[in-house]
Coordinates of C-alpha atoms in Angstrom, one line a residue:
M1 CA 26.7 -4.2 1.9
K2 CA 25.1 -6.5 -0.7
I3 CA 23.3 -8.4 2.0
M4 CA 21.8 -5.1 3.4
Q5 CA 20.7 -4.1 -0.1
E6 CA 19.0 -7.5 -0.6
L7 CA 17.3 -7.2 2.8
E8 CA 16.1 -3.7 1.9
N9 CA 14.7 -4.9 -1.4
K10 CA 13.0 -7.8 0.2
N11 CA 11.4 -5.6 2.8
K12 CA 10.3 -3.0 0.2
K13 CA 8.5 -5.8 -1.6
L14 CA 6.9 -6.9 1.6
L15 CA 5.8 -3.4 2.4
Y16 CA 4.2 -2.9 -1.1
K17 CA 2.6 -6.3 -0.9
T18 CA 1.1 -5.6 2.5
L19 CA -0.2 -2.2 1.4
G20 CA -1.7 -3.7 -1.8
M21 CA -3.4 -6.5 0.1
I22 CA -5.0 -4.0 2.6
I23 CA -6.2 -1.7 -0.1
K24 CA -7.8 -4.7 -1.9
K25 CA -9.4 -5.9 1.3
Y26 CA -11.1 -2.5 1.8
R27 CA -12.2 -2.3 -1.8
K28 CA -13.7 -5.8 -1.7
E29 CA -15.4 -5.0 1.7
Q30 CA -17.0 -2.0 0.1
Q31 CA -17.9 -4.0 -3.0
K32 CA -16.4 -1.4 -5.3
S33 CA -14.5 -1.9 -8.5
V34 CA -11.1 -0.5 -9.3
Y35 CA -12.8 1.6 -12.0
E36 CA -15.2 3.3 -9.5
L37 CA -12.4 4.1 -7.0
A38 CA -9.9 5.2 -9.6
A39 CA -12.5 7.7 -10.9
V40 CA -13.3 9.0 -7.4
S41 CA -9.6 9.4 -6.7
S42 CA -8.7 11.0 -10.0
M43 CA -6.3 8.2 -10.7
S44 CA -6.0 5.9 -13.7
T45 CA -7.2 2.3 -13.3
N46 CA -3.7 1.3 -14.2
S47 CA -2.1 3.3 -11.4
W48 CA -4.7 1.9 -8.9
N49 CA -4.0 -1.7 -10.1
R50 CA -0.3 -1.2 -9.8
V51 CA -0.6 -0.3 -6.1
E52 CA -3.1 -2.9 -5.3
K53 CA -1.2 -5.7 -7.1
Y54 CA 2.1 -4.3 -5.5
T55 CA 3.9 -3.7 -8.8
S56 CA 4.1 0.0 -8.1
L57 CA 7.6 1.0 -7.1
D58 CA 7.3 3.4 -4.2
P59 CA 3.8 4.8 -4.5
S60 CA 3.9 8.5 -3.6
F61 CA 2.4 9.9 -0.4
T62 CA -0.1 11.7 -2.6
T63 CA -1.2 8.4 -4.2
I64 CA -1.6 6.7 -0.9
W65 CA -3.6 9.7 0.3
K66 CA -5.9 9.6 -2.7
I67 CA -6.5 5.9 -2.3
A68 CA -7.4 6.3 1.4
E69 CA -9.8 9.1 0.5
A70 CA -11.5 7.0 -2.2
L71 CA -11.8 4.1 0.3
D72 CA -13.3 6.6 2.8
I73 CA -10.7 6.0 5.4
Q74 CA -8.2 8.3 7.0
P75 CA -4.7 8.0 5.5
H76 CA -3.2 7.5 8.9
E77 CA -5.5 4.5 9.4
L78 CA -4.3 2.9 6.2
I79 CA -0.6 3.5 7.2
K80 CA -1.3 2.2 10.8
E81 CA -2.9 -1.0 9.4
V82 CA 0.2 -1.6 7.2
Y83 CA 2.4 -0.9 10.3
D84 CA 0.4 -3.3 12.5
K85 CA 0.5 -6.0 9.9
L86 CA 4.3 -5.7 9.4
G87 CA 5.0 -5.5 13.1
D88 CA 7.4 -3.5 15.2
D89 CA 10.5 -5.4 14.0
F90 CA 9.9 -4.4 10.3
S91 CA 12.5 -1.9 8.9
L92 CA 13.5 -0.6 5.6
S93 CA 16.8 0.7 6.8
G94 CA 17.9 -2.4 8.8
I95 CA 18.1 -0.2 12.0
I96 CA 15.7 -0.9 14.8

């Protein structure tokens, strides 16, 4: 059981890191600051930074949606890019 918990925690960290890296990539491509995008998304800069630097624990679906809108991409595109980056074998539950 402990091994499964450790794997789940490791995979959660990988998920958050991947999401943050992709968000940062889009922001840099658009040459926008965290301050600009946080204002557009009605988020605090602290909240945006926590997601982008993958220190946010389980960002909500609403938060991910707001970030996608601020980056002018469809939320499903953001999720798809995370999924593609992690690969078909990635799992949070250990069941594939």
